[in-house]
Short mmCIF file of C-alpha atoms in Angstrom, two decimals:
data_model
loop_
_atom_site.label_atom_id
_atom_site.label_comp_id
_atom_site.label_asym_id
_atom_site.label_seq_id
_atom_site.Cartn_x
_atom_site.Cartn_y
_atom_site.Cartn_z
CA MET A 134 -15.54 -1.50 -11.01
CA ARG A 135 -13.37 -4.43 -10.11
CA THR A 136 -14.94 -8.18 -9.92
CA THR A 137 -14.37 -11.28 -8.94
CA SER A 138 -14.33 -15.10 -10.17
CA MET A 139 -15.77 -15.61 -6.91
CA THR A 140 -19.10 -18.13 -6.65
CA GLY A 141 -20.57 -17.02 -4.16
CA THR A 142 -17.95 -16.66 -1.01
CA ALA A 143 -16.16 -20.25 -2.26
CA PRO A 144 -12.76 -19.76 -4.37
CA ALA A 145 -13.12 -21.06 -8.25
CA ALA A 146 -11.12 -23.93 -8.31
CA GLY A 147 -8.76 -23.02 -10.79
CA LEU A 148 -7.73 -20.29 -8.44
CA ARG A 149 -7.74 -22.77 -5.81
CA GLU A 150 -4.67 -25.24 -8.03
CA TRP A 151 -3.07 -22.08 -9.16
CA GLN A 152 -2.68 -20.49 -4.97
CA ARG A 153 -1.78 -24.13 -3.30
CA PRO A 154 1.38 -24.59 -4.36
CA LEU A 155 2.10 -20.40 -4.13
CA ARG A 156 1.52 -20.71 -0.64
CA GLU A 157 3.97 -24.09 0.09
CA GLN A 158 6.55 -21.52 -0.85
CA PHE A 159 6.58 -19.32 1.92
CA PRO A 160 8.89 -21.25 5.23
CA ILE A 161 7.55 -19.14 7.63
CA VAL A 162 3.91 -20.12 6.25
CA THR A 163 4.58 -23.94 6.09
CA GLY A 164 6.75 -23.49 9.02
CA HIS A 165 3.86 -22.71 11.43
CA PRO A 166 1.03 -24.10 10.83
CA GLY A 167 -1.04 -23.02 14.30
CA LEU A 168 -0.67 -19.53 12.72
CA ALA A 169 -2.25 -17.01 9.93
CA TYR A 170 -0.87 -14.08 9.14
CA LEU A 171 -3.21 -11.58 8.31
CA ASP A 172 -1.08 -8.60 8.51
CA SER A 173 0.11 -8.20 5.09
CA ALA A 174 -0.44 -4.77 4.89
CA ALA A 175 2.17 -3.58 7.31
CA THR A 176 4.62 -6.20 6.11
CA ALA A 177 4.82 -9.14 3.30
CA GLN A 178 5.87 -12.45 3.85
CA LYS A 179 8.93 -13.57 1.52
CA PRO A 180 9.10 -16.27 -0.98
CA LYS A 181 11.60 -18.86 -0.79
CA ALA A 182 12.74 -17.36 -3.53
CA VAL A 183 13.62 -13.89 -2.21
CA LEU A 184 15.05 -15.88 0.75
CA ASP A 185 17.74 -17.56 -1.93
CA ALA A 186 18.24 -14.98 -3.64
CA VAL A 187 19.56 -12.59 -0.53
CA GLN A 188 21.72 -15.92 0.21
CA ALA A 189 23.21 -16.21 -3.57
CA TYR A 190 24.45 -12.50 -3.22
CA LEU A 191 24.99 -12.47 0.22
CA THR A 192 27.50 -15.31 -0.62
CA GLY A 193 28.14 -14.96 -3.51
CA CYS A 194 29.40 -11.41 -4.39
CA ASN A 195 28.40 -9.10 -1.26
CA ALA A 196 30.56 -5.55 -2.02
CA ASN A 197 29.62 -2.11 -1.64
CA ALA A 198 28.01 -0.36 -5.01
CA GLY A 199 29.61 2.23 -6.87
CA ARG A 200 32.57 1.99 -5.13
CA GLY A 201 35.46 0.21 -6.28
CA THR A 202 36.45 -1.70 -9.74
CA TYR A 203 36.55 -5.73 -8.45
CA THR A 204 34.47 -8.34 -9.67
CA TRP A 205 31.80 -8.13 -6.58
CA ALA A 206 31.36 -4.66 -6.53
CA ASN A 207 31.19 -4.06 -10.36
CA ARG A 208 28.59 -7.46 -10.45
CA THR A 209 26.54 -5.42 -6.72
CA THR A 210 26.46 -2.01 -9.02
CA ALA A 211 25.12 -3.85 -12.09
CA LEU A 212 22.31 -5.95 -9.95
CA ILE A 213 21.17 -2.22 -8.16
CA GLU A 214 20.90 -0.96 -12.43
CA GLU A 215 19.59 -3.65 -13.29
CA ALA A 216 16.86 -3.61 -10.09
CA ARG A 217 16.05 -0.24 -11.51
CA GLU A 218 14.95 -1.46 -14.97
CA ARG A 219 12.89 -3.99 -13.49
CA VAL A 220 11.03 -1.95 -11.44
CA LYS A 221 10.03 0.27 -14.19
CA ALA A 222 9.14 -2.56 -16.18
CA PHE A 223 6.96 -4.14 -13.27
CA LEU A 224 4.96 -0.67 -12.75
CA GLY A 225 4.20 -0.91 -16.95
CA ASP A 226 6.61 2.59 -17.41
CA PRO A 227 5.29 4.08 -20.43
CA ASP A 228 8.58 5.72 -21.20
CA PRO A 229 11.56 4.38 -19.02
CA ASP A 230 14.00 6.36 -20.97
CA ARG A 231 13.05 9.32 -19.32
CA SER A 232 12.03 8.29 -16.13
CA GLY A 233 14.39 7.22 -13.03
CA VAL A 234 14.02 5.25 -10.16
CA TRP A 235 15.76 5.30 -6.99
CA PHE A 236 15.86 3.45 -4.21
CA THR A 237 14.40 4.24 -0.06
CA SER A 238 14.03 2.85 3.03
CA GLY A 239 9.69 2.72 2.09
CA THR A 240 6.94 4.40 1.52
CA THR A 241 7.51 7.11 4.04
CA GLU A 242 11.19 7.99 3.25
CA GLY A 243 10.38 8.44 -0.22
CA LEU A 244 7.48 10.72 0.01
CA ARG A 245 9.59 12.84 2.86
CA THR A 246 11.95 12.92 -0.68
CA VAL A 247 10.07 14.03 -2.57
CA ALA A 248 8.50 16.70 -0.41
CA ARG A 249 11.74 18.24 0.86
CA ASP A 250 14.46 17.02 -2.33
CA TRP A 251 11.89 18.22 -4.88
CA LEU A 252 8.36 19.94 -3.75
CA VAL A 253 10.19 22.43 -2.11
CA GLY A 254 12.12 23.97 -4.97
CA GLU A 255 9.33 23.66 -7.31
CA LEU A 256 6.55 26.10 -5.38
CA SER A 257 6.39 29.80 -5.25
CA ASP A 258 4.21 32.34 -3.22
CA GLY A 259 0.75 31.89 -3.46
CA ASP A 260 0.72 28.38 -5.19
CA GLU A 261 -1.56 25.78 -3.86
CA ILE A 262 -1.56 22.10 -3.43
CA VAL A 263 -3.60 19.12 -2.16
CA VAL A 264 -3.44 17.10 0.76
CA PRO A 265 -5.09 13.69 2.01
CA PHE A 266 -5.73 14.30 5.28
CA ALA A 267 -7.37 11.22 6.30
CA ASP A 268 -4.42 8.92 4.65
CA HIS A 269 -1.74 7.04 6.04
CA GLU A 270 0.15 10.02 8.41
CA ALA A 271 3.20 8.70 5.65
CA ASN A 272 1.33 10.84 2.80
CA HIS A 273 0.17 13.61 4.82
CA LEU A 274 2.81 14.86 7.02
CA PRO A 275 6.47 15.38 4.84
CA TRP A 276 3.78 17.59 2.53
CA LEU A 277 3.36 19.73 5.76
CA GLU A 278 6.95 20.22 6.71
CA ALA A 279 7.43 21.21 3.08
CA ARG A 280 4.91 23.86 3.89
CA ASP A 281 6.80 24.41 6.63
CA LEU A 282 10.20 24.59 5.08
CA LEU A 283 8.70 26.98 2.47
CA ALA A 284 7.48 29.18 4.76
CA GLU A 285 10.41 29.68 7.42
CA ARG A 286 12.13 31.33 3.70
CA GLY A 287 8.78 33.78 3.37
CA VAL A 288 7.54 31.40 0.76
CA ARG A 289 3.43 31.34 1.73
CA ILE A 290 1.40 28.30 -0.20
CA THR A 291 -2.24 26.79 0.32
CA VAL A 292 -2.27 23.47 1.53
CA HIS A 293 -6.26 22.12 0.55
CA PRO A 294 -7.16 19.06 2.71
CA MET A 295 -8.72 16.14 -0.21
CA PRO A 296 -12.18 16.60 -0.50
CA TYR A 297 -14.14 12.94 0.41
CA GLN A 298 -17.15 11.22 -0.13
CA GLN A 299 -18.51 10.57 3.58
CA ASP A 300 -20.70 7.71 2.23
CA SER A 301 -18.03 5.81 0.90
CA ARG A 302 -14.65 7.47 1.41
CA ASP A 303 -13.62 7.43 -2.14
CA TYR A 304 -12.06 10.80 -3.23
CA ASP A 305 -14.89 13.95 -3.95
CA VAL A 306 -13.69 14.36 -7.27
CA GLU A 307 -16.35 16.65 -8.27
CA ALA A 308 -15.12 18.57 -5.43
CA LEU A 309 -11.65 18.43 -5.81
CA ALA A 310 -12.41 19.57 -9.75
CA ALA A 311 -14.16 22.61 -8.31
CA LEU A 312 -11.22 23.25 -6.03
CA ALA A 313 -9.37 23.22 -8.81
CA ALA A 314 -11.54 25.63 -10.79
CA SER A 315 -10.86 28.03 -7.79
CA ALA A 316 -7.19 27.60 -7.47
CA GLY A 317 -7.42 29.60 -10.90
CA GLY A 318 -3.91 28.10 -12.56
CA ARG A 319 -2.04 28.04 -8.89
CA LEU A 320 -2.40 24.23 -7.55
CA ARG A 321 0.33 22.40 -8.02
CA PHE A 322 0.74 19.56 -7.16
CA VAL A 323 -1.67 16.81 -5.39
CA ALA A 324 -0.36 13.68 -3.12
CA VAL A 325 -2.93 10.91 -3.48
CA THR A 326 -3.00 7.73 -2.63
CA HIS A 327 -3.90 4.59 -4.45
CA VAL A 328 -5.48 1.68 -2.00
CA HIS A 329 -6.40 3.26 1.35
CA HIS A 330 -4.81 1.06 4.18
CA VAL A 331 -7.27 1.16 6.22
CA TYR A 332 -10.97 1.10 4.16
CA GLY A 333 -8.88 -0.73 1.12
CA ALA A 334 -10.38 1.01 -1.91
CA ASP A 335 -9.20 1.74 -4.41
CA MET A 336 -9.22 4.94 -4.15
CA ASN A 337 -10.22 5.64 -8.57
CA VAL A 338 -7.06 7.80 -9.38
CA HIS A 339 -7.28 7.51 -12.36
CA ARG A 340 -10.32 10.20 -12.28
CA VAL A 341 -8.00 12.86 -10.10
CA ARG A 342 -6.29 13.85 -13.07
CA GLU A 343 -9.04 14.21 -15.16
CA ALA A 344 -10.39 16.29 -11.98
CA VAL A 345 -7.20 18.46 -11.53
CA GLY A 346 -6.34 18.33 -15.21
CA PRO A 347 -3.20 17.97 -17.34
CA ASP A 348 -0.82 20.65 -15.54
CA ALA A 349 -0.94 19.83 -11.65
CA VAL A 350 2.03 17.13 -10.50
CA LEU A 351 0.44 13.55 -9.23
CA CYS A 352 2.44 12.03 -6.61
CA LEU A 353 0.63 8.45 -5.86
CA ASP A 354 1.41 6.73 -2.33
CA ALA A 355 1.17 3.05 -4.28
CA ALA A 356 2.60 1.26 -0.81
CA GLN A 357 -0.90 -0.89 -0.99
CA SER A 358 -1.10 -1.56 -4.46
CA VAL A 359 2.51 -2.82 -5.49
CA GLY A 360 2.56 -6.16 -4.89
CA HIS A 361 -0.81 -7.01 -4.44
CA LEU A 362 -2.98 -6.28 -7.51
CA PRO A 363 -1.53 -4.67 -11.01
CA VAL A 364 0.20 -1.49 -11.40
CA ASP A 365 -0.04 0.17 -14.43
CA LEU A 366 1.80 3.88 -15.00
CA GLY A 367 0.97 4.19 -18.39
CA ALA A 368 -3.11 4.27 -17.19
CA LEU A 369 -2.38 6.36 -14.02
CA ASP A 370 -0.75 9.06 -15.17
CA VAL A 371 0.90 10.07 -12.56
CA ASP A 372 4.38 12.11 -12.02
CA PHE A 373 5.61 9.83 -8.43
CA LEU A 374 4.99 6.53 -7.63
CA VAL A 375 6.82 5.78 -4.36
CA PHE A 376 6.07 2.35 -2.26
CA SER A 377 7.52 -0.15 -0.15
CA GLY A 378 10.23 -3.37 -1.00
CA HIS A 379 8.48 -5.20 2.14
CA LYS A 380 5.15 -4.87 1.19
CA ALA A 381 5.70 -6.89 -2.18
CA MET A 382 7.90 -9.33 -0.55
CA ALA A 383 11.33 -7.99 -0.62
CA LEU A 384 13.13 -7.25 2.56
CA PRO A 385 12.40 -4.82 5.11
CA GLY A 386 14.46 -1.40 5.18
CA THR A 387 13.54 -1.21 1.02
CA GLY A 388 11.46 1.02 -0.99
CA ALA A 389 11.20 2.82 -4.18
CA VAL A 390 10.68 6.33 -5.82
CA TRP A 391 10.20 6.17 -9.28
CA ALA A 392 9.70 9.64 -11.24
CA ARG A 393 8.37 10.83 -14.50
CA GLY A 394 10.10 13.87 -15.05
CA LEU A 395 7.14 14.88 -17.49
CA ARG A 396 6.31 18.14 -15.08
CA GLY A 397 8.67 20.32 -13.62
CA ARG A 398 12.55 19.91 -13.26
CA PRO A 399 13.96 16.38 -13.28
CA PHE A 400 14.39 14.44 -9.40
CA ARG A 401 16.86 14.37 -7.52
CA PRO A 402 17.20 13.10 -4.04
CA GLY A 403 19.76 15.55 -2.09
CA GLY A 404 22.51 15.53 -0.59
CA TRP A 405 25.20 13.10 -0.46
CA GLN A 406 24.16 9.07 -1.25
CA GLY A 407 25.86 7.04 0.72
CA THR A 408 25.80 3.00 0.76
CA PRO A 409 22.34 1.40 -0.68
CA ASN A 410 20.52 -1.51 1.10
CA THR A 411 21.84 -3.73 -1.95
CA ALA A 412 20.56 -6.83 -0.46
CA GLY A 413 16.75 -5.23 0.38
CA ILE A 414 17.80 -4.29 -3.43
CA VAL A 415 18.43 -7.62 -4.62
CA SER A 416 14.87 -8.68 -2.76
CA LEU A 417 13.16 -6.47 -4.08
CA ARG A 418 14.26 -7.62 -7.80
CA ALA A 419 13.75 -11.70 -6.78
CA ALA A 420 10.28 -10.43 -5.54
CA LEU A 421 9.35 -8.50 -8.58
CA ASP A 422 10.05 -11.61 -10.35
CA TRP A 423 8.12 -14.03 -8.57
CA LEU A 424 5.11 -11.70 -8.21
CA ASP A 425 4.80 -10.97 -12.26
CA ALA A 426 5.02 -15.04 -12.25
CA ALA A 427 2.69 -15.53 -10.26
CA GLY A 428 0.27 -13.19 -11.64
CA PRO A 429 -0.79 -9.88 -10.19
CA ALA A 430 -3.80 -10.37 -11.64
CA ARG A 431 -4.53 -13.07 -10.32
CA ILE A 432 -3.21 -12.41 -6.89
CA GLU A 433 -5.54 -9.24 -6.74
CA GLU A 434 -8.74 -11.63 -7.65
CA TRP A 435 -7.68 -14.25 -5.40
CA THR A 436 -7.20 -11.62 -2.39
CA VAL A 437 -10.93 -9.58 -3.23
CA GLY A 438 -12.31 -12.66 -3.19
CA LEU A 439 -11.18 -13.46 0.49
CA GLY A 440 -11.81 -10.39 1.35
CA VAL A 441 -15.81 -10.68 0.29
CA ARG A 442 -15.76 -13.56 1.94
CA LEU A 443 -14.68 -12.13 5.15
CA THR A 444 -17.17 -8.94 4.87
CA ASP A 445 -19.98 -11.35 4.27
CA GLY A 446 -19.17 -13.00 6.90
CA LEU A 447 -19.05 -9.66 9.31
CA SER A 448 -21.95 -8.59 7.75
CA ARG A 449 -24.13 -11.47 9.22
CA LEU A 450 -22.83 -10.56 12.84
CA ASP A 451 -24.33 -7.31 14.63
CA ALA A 452 -21.26 -6.96 17.15
CA TYR A 453 -18.74 -5.57 14.16
CA GLU A 454 -18.77 -2.76 12.00
CA VAL A 455 -16.90 -2.85 9.11
CA LEU A 456 -15.27 0.41 7.93
CA GLY A 457 -15.60 1.77 4.60
CA CYS A 458 -17.92 1.01 2.29
CA PRO A 459 -21.23 -0.65 3.75
CA LEU A 460 -22.47 -1.30 0.43
CA SER A 461 -19.98 -3.33 -0.23
CA LEU A 462 -20.35 -6.39 2.26
CA ALA A 463 -22.32 -8.43 1.02
CA ALA A 464 -21.27 -11.45 -1.84
CA ASP A 465 -24.03 -10.68 -4.36
CA SER A 466 -22.85 -6.33 -3.80
CA THR A 467 -21.79 -4.79 -7.33
CA VAL A 468 -20.48 -1.85 -5.46
CA GLN A 469 -16.68 -1.86 -5.97
CA ARG A 470 -15.02 -4.28 -3.23
CA ARG A 471 -12.07 -3.72 -0.84
CA GLN A 472 -9.18 -5.01 -2.11
CA GLY A 473 -7.82 -7.38 0.09
CA LEU A 474 -8.26 -5.12 2.90
CA VAL A 475 -11.23 -5.13 5.14
CA THR A 476 -10.96 -3.29 8.84
CA PHE A 477 -13.30 -3.50 11.45
CA ARG A 478 -14.25 -2.75 15.66
CA HIS A 479 -16.26 -4.91 18.37
CA ARG A 480 -19.48 -2.61 19.27
CA SER A 481 -17.91 -3.28 22.56
CA ILE A 482 -15.07 -5.01 22.68
CA GLY A 483 -11.50 -2.45 22.25
CA ALA A 484 -9.35 -3.20 19.20
CA ASN A 485 -6.36 -3.61 21.09
CA ASP A 486 -8.13 -6.37 23.43
CA LEU A 487 -9.37 -8.27 20.69
CA GLY A 488 -6.33 -8.11 18.68
CA PHE A 489 -4.65 -10.19 21.80
CA ILE A 490 -7.96 -12.18 21.65
CA LEU A 491 -7.54 -12.83 17.92
CA ALA A 492 -3.18 -13.57 18.62
CA ALA A 493 -4.11 -16.37 21.25
CA HIS A 494 -6.27 -17.90 18.66
CA GLY A 495 -3.34 -17.87 16.48
CA LEU A 496 -4.80 -15.38 14.24
CA LEU A 497 -2.00 -12.61 13.26
CA VAL A 498 -3.60 -9.06 12.48
CA ARG A 499 -3.10 -5.56 13.06
CA ALA A 500 -4.98 -3.84 15.84
CA ASP A 501 -4.65 -0.01 17.03
CA GLY A 502 -4.62 3.47 15.61
CA LEU A 503 -3.35 2.03 11.82
CA CYS A 504 -1.18 5.60 11.44
CA GLN A 505 -3.99 7.46 10.15
CA ALA A 506 -3.72 11.36 9.63
CA ARG A 507 -5.56 13.54 11.76
CA ALA A 508 -8.92 13.50 9.60
CA GLY A 509 -9.14 9.49 9.53
CA GLU A 510 -10.35 7.55 12.41
CA SER A 511 -10.07 8.74 15.62
CA ASP A 512 -10.43 5.31 17.18
CA ALA A 513 -8.36 1.85 16.73
CA SER A 514 -9.55 -0.97 14.86
CA VAL A 515 -8.57 -4.20 13.84
CA ARG A 516 -6.93 -4.85 10.34
CA VAL A 517 -7.22 -8.28 8.67
CA SER A 518 -5.10 -7.58 5.36
CA LEU A 519 -4.68 -10.39 2.97
CA HIS A 520 -1.91 -11.90 0.30
CA VAL A 521 -1.84 -15.22 -1.43
CA TYR A 522 -0.74 -17.57 0.77
CA ASN A 523 -4.06 -17.01 2.65
CA THR A 524 -6.84 -19.12 2.81
CA PRO A 525 -10.65 -19.28 2.89
CA GLU A 526 -9.80 -22.17 5.65
CA GLU A 527 -7.95 -19.09 7.81
CA ILE A 528 -10.97 -16.81 6.75
CA ASP A 529 -13.77 -18.87 7.65
CA ARG A 530 -11.68 -19.84 11.35
CA LEU A 531 -11.50 -15.81 11.85
CA LEU A 532 -15.09 -15.60 11.23
CA GLY A 533 -15.31 -18.78 13.86
CA VAL A 534 -13.35 -17.04 16.48
CA LEU A 535 -15.36 -13.14 15.94
CA SER A 536 -18.81 -14.77 15.87
CA GLY A 537 -17.70 -16.77 19.10
CA LEU A 538 -17.44 -13.20 20.49
CA ALA A 539 -20.48 -11.53 18.80
CA ASP A 540 -22.55 -9.95 21.82
CA ASP A 541 -25.46 -8.29 20.69
CA ARG A 542 -26.96 -6.65 23.39
CA PRO A 543 -27.04 -3.20 23.24
CA GLY A 544 -24.09 -2.38 25.38
CA GLY A 545 -23.32 -5.57 26.60
CA ARG A 546 -19.70 -6.40 27.24
CA ARG A 547 -18.93 -10.20 26.82
CA GLN A 548 -16.33 -11.37 29.77
CA HIS A 549 -13.41 -13.34 28.10
CA ASP A 550 -11.14 -15.45 30.42
#
């Protein structure tokens, strides 16, 4: 269980002093004092150090990588290779000489690449895989695409839905262990999520490894964890880790696949590799440097604490339903906290309408279906996702607006200007 040093719902004084100068390093945040950006799970804002690194690259040695022998081309190629090693170091890679890093446009492309260019070649007729049908579509559809490609070749595999606990929406590792045992050694691959993009829960991936045994390949969607909390590959024991750089303060269109190379054949994307997103990769390296200096553990402590402040406030408003484990809402709860990500619905105002209302108050949130896979939430909702540049005052401002919209009458519908 993760804990926070927040006292009640107020940040500790030391964290306040740590966070204040970090917030000042985000030009888009300081340049729009009337707006509160609360959508970092979709994309994180960029600190000045990242913007400066991209500017320096584009004005200093911009060239194509792996093509050309002149100074700028050589420097760009070297920067990309250095970025691969930086990713490994940031993730705590226990065996960097064995593993590899490949850059992609983000988590979706990365997972599809693993599915089409690796998994399809690994599975045989009668093999079984487990897929999370209630997580993000990006960690659901690629594996079904792989199943269909195999079926076209006459190879039939079984796709099992990941079992979930109904109350907490965590993975049901006991049911998963029973599923693995019943597969009789044919369970070859399991797709998992590190932090759920709707419920904000750490999905306790270390327990998944214990449930499925030492031989099954684990592929981790780390889109909502890398850049938001410490990630330690040595402790996770996964074979693939895929993340989006733009959610970790790098430029859009940036991401990576880390492949361990321990179980199954070595991973390598198929086809001709064209021009990489050189500026994006440079930005990713700079973002990881910035995050390391800020401290992922402190970032997690700060955002989890802000989430506690929000869920505690929402728990006092009967007009709202907070999605995920209901036992973790109050400030004095001992249940595992949400990772700076809180999703909710108003009982009478539609999520899209509520999103427009909040935007009119300068509160920028996500309000839609949140890219849920087929077994996830069927109705739209509002998601607040936090990062180091957010403040307790922004949470209080949000709660103030939400409180003004509360309507506790059964079946009531409040009118708005």
